[in-house]
PDB file of C-alpha atoms in Angstrom:
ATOM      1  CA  UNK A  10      15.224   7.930 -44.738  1.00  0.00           C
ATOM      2  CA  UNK A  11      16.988  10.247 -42.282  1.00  0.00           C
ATOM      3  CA  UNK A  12      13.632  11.080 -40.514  1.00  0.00           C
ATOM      4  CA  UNK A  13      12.399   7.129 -40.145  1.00  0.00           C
ATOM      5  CA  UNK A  14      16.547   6.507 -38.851  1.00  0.00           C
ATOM      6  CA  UNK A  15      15.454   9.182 -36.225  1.00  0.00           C
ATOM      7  CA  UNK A  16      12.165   7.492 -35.149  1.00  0.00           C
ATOM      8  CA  UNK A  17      13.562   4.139 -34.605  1.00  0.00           C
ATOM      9  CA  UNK A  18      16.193   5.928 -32.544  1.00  0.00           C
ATOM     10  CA  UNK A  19      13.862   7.322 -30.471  1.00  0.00           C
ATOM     11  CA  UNK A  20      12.086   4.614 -29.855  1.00  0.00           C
ATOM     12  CA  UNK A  21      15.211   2.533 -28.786  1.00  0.00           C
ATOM     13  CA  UNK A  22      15.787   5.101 -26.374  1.00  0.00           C
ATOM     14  CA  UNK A  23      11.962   4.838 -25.135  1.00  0.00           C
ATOM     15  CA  UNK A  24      11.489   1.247 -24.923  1.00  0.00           C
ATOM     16  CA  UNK A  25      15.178   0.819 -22.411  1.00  0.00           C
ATOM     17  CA  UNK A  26      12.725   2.674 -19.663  1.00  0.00           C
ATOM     18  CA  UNK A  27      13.120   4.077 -16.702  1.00  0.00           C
ATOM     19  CA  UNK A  28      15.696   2.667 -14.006  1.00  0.00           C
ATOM     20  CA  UNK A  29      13.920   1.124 -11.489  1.00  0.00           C
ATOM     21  CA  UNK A  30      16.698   0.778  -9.310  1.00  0.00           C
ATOM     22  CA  UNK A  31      17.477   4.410  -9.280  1.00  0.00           C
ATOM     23  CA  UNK A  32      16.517   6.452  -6.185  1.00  0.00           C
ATOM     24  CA  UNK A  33      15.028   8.482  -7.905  1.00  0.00           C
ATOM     25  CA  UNK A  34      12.478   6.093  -9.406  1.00  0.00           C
ATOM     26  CA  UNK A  35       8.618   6.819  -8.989  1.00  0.00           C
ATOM     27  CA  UNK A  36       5.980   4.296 -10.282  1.00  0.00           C
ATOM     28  CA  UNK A  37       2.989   5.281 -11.964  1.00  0.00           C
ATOM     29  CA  UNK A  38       0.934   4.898  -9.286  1.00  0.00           C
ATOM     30  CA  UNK A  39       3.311   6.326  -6.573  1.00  0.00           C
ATOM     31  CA  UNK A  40       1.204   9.326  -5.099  1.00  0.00           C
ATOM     32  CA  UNK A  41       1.802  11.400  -2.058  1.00  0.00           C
ATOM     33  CA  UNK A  42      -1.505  10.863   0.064  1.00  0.00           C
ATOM     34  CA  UNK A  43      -0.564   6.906   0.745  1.00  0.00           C
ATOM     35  CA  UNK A  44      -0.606   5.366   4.112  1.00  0.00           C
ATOM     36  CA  UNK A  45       2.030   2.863   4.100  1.00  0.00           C
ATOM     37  CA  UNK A  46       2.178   2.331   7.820  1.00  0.00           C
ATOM     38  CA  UNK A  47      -0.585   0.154  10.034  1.00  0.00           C
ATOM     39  CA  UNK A  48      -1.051   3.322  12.757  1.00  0.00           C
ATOM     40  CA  UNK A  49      -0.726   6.759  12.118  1.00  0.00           C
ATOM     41  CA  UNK A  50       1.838   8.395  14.243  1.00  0.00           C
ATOM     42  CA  UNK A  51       0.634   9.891  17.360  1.00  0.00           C
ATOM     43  CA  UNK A  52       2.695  10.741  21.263  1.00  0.00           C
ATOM     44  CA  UNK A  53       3.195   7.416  22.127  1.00  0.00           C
ATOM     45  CA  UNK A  54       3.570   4.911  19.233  1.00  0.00           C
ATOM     46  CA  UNK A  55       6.908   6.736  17.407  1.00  0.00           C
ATOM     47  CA  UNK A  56       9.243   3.144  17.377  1.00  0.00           C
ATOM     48  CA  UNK A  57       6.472   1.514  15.995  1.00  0.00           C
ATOM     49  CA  UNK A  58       6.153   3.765  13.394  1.00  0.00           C
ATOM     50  CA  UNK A  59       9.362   4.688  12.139  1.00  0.00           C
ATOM     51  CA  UNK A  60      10.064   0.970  12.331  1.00  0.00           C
ATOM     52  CA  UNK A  61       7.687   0.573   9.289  1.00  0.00           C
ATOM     53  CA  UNK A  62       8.381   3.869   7.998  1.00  0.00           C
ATOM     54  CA  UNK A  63      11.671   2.993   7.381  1.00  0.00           C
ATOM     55  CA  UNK A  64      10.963  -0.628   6.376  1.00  0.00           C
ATOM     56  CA  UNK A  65       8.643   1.163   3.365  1.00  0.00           C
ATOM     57  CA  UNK A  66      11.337   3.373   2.591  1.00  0.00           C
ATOM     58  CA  UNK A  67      14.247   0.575   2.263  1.00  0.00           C
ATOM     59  CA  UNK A  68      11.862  -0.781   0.052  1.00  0.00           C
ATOM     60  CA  UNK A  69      11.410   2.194  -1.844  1.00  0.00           C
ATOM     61  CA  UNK A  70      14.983   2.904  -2.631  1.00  0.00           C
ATOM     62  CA  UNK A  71      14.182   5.844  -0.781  1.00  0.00           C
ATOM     63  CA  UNK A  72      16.214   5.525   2.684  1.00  0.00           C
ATOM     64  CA  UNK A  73      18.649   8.162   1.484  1.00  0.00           C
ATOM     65  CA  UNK A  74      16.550  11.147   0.943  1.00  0.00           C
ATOM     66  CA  UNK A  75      15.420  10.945   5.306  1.00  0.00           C
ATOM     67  CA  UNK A  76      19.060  10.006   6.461  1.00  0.00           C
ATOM     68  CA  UNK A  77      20.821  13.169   4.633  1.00  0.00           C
ATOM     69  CA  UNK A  78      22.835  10.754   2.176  1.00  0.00           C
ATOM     70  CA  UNK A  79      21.023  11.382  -1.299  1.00  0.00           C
ATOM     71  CA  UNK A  80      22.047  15.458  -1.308  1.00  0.00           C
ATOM     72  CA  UNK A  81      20.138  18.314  -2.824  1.00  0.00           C
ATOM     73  CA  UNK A  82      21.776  18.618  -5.795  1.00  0.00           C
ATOM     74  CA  UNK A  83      22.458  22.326  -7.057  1.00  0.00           C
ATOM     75  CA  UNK A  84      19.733  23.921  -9.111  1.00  0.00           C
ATOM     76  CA  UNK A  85      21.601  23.291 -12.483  1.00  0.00           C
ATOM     77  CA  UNK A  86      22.020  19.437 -11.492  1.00  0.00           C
ATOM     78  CA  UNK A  87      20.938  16.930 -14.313  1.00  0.00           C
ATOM     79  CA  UNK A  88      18.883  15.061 -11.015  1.00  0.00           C
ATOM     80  CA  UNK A  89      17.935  18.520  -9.252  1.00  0.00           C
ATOM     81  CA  UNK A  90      14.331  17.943 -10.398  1.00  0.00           C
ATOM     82  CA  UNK A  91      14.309  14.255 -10.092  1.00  0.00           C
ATOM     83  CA  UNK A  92      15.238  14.989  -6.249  1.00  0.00           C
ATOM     84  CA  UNK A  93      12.449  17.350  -6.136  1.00  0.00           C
ATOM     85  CA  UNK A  94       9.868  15.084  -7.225  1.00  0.00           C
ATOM     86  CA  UNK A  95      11.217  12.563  -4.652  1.00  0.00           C
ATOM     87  CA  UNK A  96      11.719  14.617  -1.841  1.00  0.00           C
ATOM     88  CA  UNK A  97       8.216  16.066  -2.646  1.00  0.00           C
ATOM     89  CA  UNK A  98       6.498  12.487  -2.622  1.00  0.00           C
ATOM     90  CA  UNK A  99       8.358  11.102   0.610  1.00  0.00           C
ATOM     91  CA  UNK A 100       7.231  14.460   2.542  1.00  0.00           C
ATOM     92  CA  UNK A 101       3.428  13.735   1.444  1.00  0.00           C
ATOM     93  CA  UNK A 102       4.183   9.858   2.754  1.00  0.00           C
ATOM     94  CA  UNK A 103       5.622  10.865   6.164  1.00  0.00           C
ATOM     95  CA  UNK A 104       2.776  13.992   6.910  1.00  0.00           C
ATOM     96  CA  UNK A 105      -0.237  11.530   5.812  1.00  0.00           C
ATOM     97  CA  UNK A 106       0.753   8.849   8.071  1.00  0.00           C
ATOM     98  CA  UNK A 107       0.698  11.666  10.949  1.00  0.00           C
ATOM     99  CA  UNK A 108      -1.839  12.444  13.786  1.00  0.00           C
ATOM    100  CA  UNK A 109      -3.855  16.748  12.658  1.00  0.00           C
ATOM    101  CA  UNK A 110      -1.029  17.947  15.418  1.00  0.00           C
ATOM    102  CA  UNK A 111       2.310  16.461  14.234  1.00  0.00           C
ATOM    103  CA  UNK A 112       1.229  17.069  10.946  1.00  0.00           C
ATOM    104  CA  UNK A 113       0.675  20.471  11.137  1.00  0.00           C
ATOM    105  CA  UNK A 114       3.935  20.923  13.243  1.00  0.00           C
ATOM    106  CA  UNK A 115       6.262  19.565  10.528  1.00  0.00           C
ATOM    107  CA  UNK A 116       4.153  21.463   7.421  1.00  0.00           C
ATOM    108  CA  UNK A 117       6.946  24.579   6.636  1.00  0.00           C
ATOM    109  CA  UNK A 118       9.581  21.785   6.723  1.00  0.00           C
ATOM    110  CA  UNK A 119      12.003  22.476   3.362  1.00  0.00           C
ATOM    111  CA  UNK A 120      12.473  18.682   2.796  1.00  0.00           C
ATOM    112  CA  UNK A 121      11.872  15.003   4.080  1.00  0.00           C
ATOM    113  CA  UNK A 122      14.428  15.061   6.318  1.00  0.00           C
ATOM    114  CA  UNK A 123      14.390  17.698   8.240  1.00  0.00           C
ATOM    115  CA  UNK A 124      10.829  16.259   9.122  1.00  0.00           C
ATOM    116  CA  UNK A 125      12.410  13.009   9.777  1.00  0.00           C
ATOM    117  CA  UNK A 126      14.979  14.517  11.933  1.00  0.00           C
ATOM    118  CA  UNK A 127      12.517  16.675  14.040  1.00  0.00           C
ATOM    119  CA  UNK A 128      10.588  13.848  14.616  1.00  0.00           C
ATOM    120  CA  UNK A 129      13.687  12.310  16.043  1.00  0.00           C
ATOM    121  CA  UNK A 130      14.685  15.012  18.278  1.00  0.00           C
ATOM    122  CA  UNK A 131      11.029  14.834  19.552  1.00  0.00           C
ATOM    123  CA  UNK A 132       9.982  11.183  20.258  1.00  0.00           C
ATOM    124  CA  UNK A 133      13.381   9.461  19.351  1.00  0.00           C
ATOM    125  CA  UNK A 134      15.339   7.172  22.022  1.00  0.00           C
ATOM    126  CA  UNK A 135      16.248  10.038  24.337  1.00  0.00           C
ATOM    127  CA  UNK A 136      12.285  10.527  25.464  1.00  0.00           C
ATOM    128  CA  UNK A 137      12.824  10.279  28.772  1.00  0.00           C
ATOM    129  CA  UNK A 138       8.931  10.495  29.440  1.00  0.00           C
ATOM    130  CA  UNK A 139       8.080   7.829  27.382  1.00  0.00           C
ATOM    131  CA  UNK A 140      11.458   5.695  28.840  1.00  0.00           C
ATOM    132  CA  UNK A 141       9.163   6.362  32.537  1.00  0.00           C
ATOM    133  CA  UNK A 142       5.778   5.454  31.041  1.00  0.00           C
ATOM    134  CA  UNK A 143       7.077   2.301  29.492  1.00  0.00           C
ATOM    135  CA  UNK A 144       8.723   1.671  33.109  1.00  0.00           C
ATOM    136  CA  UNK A 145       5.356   2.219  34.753  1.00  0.00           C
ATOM    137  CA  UNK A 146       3.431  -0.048  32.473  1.00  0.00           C
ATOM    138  CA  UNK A 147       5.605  -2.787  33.021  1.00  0.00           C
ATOM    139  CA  UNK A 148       5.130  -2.514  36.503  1.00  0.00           C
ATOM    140  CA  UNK A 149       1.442  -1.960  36.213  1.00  0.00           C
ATOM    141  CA  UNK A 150       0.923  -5.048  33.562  1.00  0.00           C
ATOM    142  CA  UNK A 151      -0.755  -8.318  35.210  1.00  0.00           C
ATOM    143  CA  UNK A 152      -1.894 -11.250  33.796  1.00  0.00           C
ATOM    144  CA  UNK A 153      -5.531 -10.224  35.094  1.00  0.00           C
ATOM    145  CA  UNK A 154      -7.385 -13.616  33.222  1.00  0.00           C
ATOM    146  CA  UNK A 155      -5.239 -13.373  30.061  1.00  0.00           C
ATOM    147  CA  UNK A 156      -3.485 -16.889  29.136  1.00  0.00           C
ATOM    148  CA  UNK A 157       0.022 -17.004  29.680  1.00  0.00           C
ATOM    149  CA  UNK A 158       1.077 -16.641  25.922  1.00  0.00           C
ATOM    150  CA  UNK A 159      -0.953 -13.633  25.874  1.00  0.00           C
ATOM    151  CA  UNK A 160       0.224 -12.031  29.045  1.00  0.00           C
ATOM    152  CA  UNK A 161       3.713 -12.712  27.988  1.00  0.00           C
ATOM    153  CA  UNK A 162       3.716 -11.421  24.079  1.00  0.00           C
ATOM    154  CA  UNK A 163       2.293  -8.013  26.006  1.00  0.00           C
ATOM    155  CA  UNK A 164       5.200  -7.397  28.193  1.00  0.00           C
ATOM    156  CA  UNK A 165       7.608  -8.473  25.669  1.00  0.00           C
ATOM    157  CA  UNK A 166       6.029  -5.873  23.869  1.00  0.00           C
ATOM    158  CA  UNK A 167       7.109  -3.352  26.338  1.00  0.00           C
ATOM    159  CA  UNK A 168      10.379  -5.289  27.241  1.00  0.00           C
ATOM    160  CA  UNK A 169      11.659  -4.935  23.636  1.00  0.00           C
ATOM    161  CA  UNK A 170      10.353  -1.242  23.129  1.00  0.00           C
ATOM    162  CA  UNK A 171      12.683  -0.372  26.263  1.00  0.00           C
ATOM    163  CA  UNK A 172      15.575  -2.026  25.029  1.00  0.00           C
ATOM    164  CA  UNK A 173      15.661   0.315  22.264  1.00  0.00           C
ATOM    165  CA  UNK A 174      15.153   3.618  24.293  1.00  0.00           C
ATOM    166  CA  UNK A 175      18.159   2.138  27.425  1.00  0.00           C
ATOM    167  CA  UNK A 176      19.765  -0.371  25.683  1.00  0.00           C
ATOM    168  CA  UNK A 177      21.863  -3.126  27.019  1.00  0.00           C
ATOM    169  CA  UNK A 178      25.574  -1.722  27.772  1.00  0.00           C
ATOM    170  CA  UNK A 179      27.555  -3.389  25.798  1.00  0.00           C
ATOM    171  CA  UNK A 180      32.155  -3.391  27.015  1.00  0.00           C
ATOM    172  CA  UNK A 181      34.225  -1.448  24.128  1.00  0.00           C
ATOM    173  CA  UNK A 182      37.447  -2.855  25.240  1.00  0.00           C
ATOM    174  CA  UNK A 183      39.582  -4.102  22.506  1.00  0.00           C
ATOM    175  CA  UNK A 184      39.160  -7.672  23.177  1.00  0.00           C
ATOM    176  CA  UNK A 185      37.462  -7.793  26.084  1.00  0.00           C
ATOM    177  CA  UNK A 186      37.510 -10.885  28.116  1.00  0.00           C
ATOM    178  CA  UNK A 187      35.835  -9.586  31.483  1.00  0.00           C
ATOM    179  CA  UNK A 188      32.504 -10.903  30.188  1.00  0.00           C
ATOM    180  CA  UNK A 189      30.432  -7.753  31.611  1.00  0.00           C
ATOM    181  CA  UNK A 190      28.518  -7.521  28.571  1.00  0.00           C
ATOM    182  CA  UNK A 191      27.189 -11.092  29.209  1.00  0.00           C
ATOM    183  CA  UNK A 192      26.349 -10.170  32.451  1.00  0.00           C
ATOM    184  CA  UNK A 193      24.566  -7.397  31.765  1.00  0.00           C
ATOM    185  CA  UNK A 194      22.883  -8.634  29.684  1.00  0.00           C
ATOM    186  CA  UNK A 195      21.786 -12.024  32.049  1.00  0.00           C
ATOM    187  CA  UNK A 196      20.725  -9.648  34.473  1.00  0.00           C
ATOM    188  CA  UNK A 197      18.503  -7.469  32.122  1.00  0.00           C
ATOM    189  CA  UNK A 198      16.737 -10.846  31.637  1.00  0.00           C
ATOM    190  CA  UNK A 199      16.276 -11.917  35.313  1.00  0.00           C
ATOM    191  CA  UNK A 200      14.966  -9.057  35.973  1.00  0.00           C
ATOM    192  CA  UNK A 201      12.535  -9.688  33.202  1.00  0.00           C
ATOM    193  CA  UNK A 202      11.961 -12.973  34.368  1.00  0.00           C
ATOM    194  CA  UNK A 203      10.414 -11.322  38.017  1.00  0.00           C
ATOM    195  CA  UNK A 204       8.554  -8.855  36.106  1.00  0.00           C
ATOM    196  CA  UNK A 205       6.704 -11.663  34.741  1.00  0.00           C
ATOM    197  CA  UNK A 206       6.603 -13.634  37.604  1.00  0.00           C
ATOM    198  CA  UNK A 207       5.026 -11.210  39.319  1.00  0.00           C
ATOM    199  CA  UNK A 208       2.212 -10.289  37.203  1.00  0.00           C
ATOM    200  CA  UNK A 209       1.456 -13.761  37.233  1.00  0.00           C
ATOM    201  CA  UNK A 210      -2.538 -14.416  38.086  1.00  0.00           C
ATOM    202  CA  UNK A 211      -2.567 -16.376  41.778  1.00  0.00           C
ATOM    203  CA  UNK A 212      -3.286 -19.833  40.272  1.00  0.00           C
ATOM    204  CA  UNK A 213       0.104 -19.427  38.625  1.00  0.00           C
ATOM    205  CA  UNK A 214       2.475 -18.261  41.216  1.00  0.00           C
ATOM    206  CA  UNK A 215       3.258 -21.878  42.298  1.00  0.00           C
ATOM    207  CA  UNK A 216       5.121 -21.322  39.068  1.00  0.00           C
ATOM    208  CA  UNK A 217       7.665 -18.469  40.725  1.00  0.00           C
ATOM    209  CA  UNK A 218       8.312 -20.691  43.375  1.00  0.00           C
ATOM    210  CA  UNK A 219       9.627 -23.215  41.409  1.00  0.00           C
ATOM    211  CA  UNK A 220      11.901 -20.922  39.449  1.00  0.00           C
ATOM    212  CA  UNK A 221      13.107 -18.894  41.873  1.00  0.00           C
TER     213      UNK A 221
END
């Protein structure tokens, strides 16, 4: 009777599963050569990529283990194994959504986020080469036979991927009334607004007579 008391106990302790909304949570059919992203990353496409990098990872439950606040536990952690595992899948994630180069640059890393964070360091928002090729392309972009919708969604394109490397300055006064973040921000757009203007096929530029 003991032994069949100890069965069912075991199974009660089977059947309550794993805790899926643990970090440290892998499904079955979690494996480490995945591409969760639409590109692989390469020089020039990093936002892009650790937007939906990080969108897979909030998903995940796994944001933690690339931003340094799920910690290595010590060796004789209960979890020090679980992390492991984890840290071990999200590394495979990040290096198979990489271009042969990056990849191979990143390979000795000791855990996912010292990968993440070199990859920061190397194409984050303080590239100032890829701050002057977004600059140039703007300038270089014309509507060249594309319809307006089309010609537009392509600059915006470029408009919003320089907004995250030189963002808008924004006042830090305590209760600021000046208003200079509003106008900073107006002016960001005007000068958006002649950008466009002036890529503008000739049929069109009636059009930036009008608004200007």
């Amino acid at each position: 009777m003991a032994g069949d008391n100890s069965k069912k106990e075991n199974l009660k302790i089977d059947a309550t599963g794993p805790d899926h909304n643990s970090p440290f949570y892998l499904h079955l059919f979690d494996y480490p050569r995945q591409m969760h992203v639409n590109d692989a990353l390469i020089d020039n496409n990093y936002l892009d990529w650790v937007q939906e990098m990080e969108n897979f990872l909030f998903a995940k439950n796994k944001r933690g283990f690339i931003n340094g606040t799920i910690k290595k536990p010590e060796t004789d952690d209960a979890n020090y194994m679980a992390w492991m595992r984890c840290d071990a899948m999200i590394k495979g994630w990040l290096t198979t959504t990489m271009e042969k180069e990056i990849r191979g640059s990143v390979k000795y890393a000791n855990s996912a986020s010292e990968i993440w964070k070199d990859l920061q360091e190397r194409f984050g928002k303080e590239s100032a080469p890829r701050a002057y090729e977004l600059k140039q392309a703007i300038s270089n972009t014309r509507q060249d036979g594309m319809t307006v919708s089309a010609y537009y969604t392509k600059l915006r394109g470029l408009w919003d991927e320089m907004q995250s490397f030189l963002p808008t300055p924004k006042c830090k006064c305590n209760g600021c009334t000046c208003g200079v973040g509003k106008s900073l921000k107006e002016l960001r757009e005007k000068e958006q607004l002649y950008e466009f203007l002036m890529g503008l096929d000739r049929e069109f530029s009636i059009i930036g007579t009008q608004i200007c």
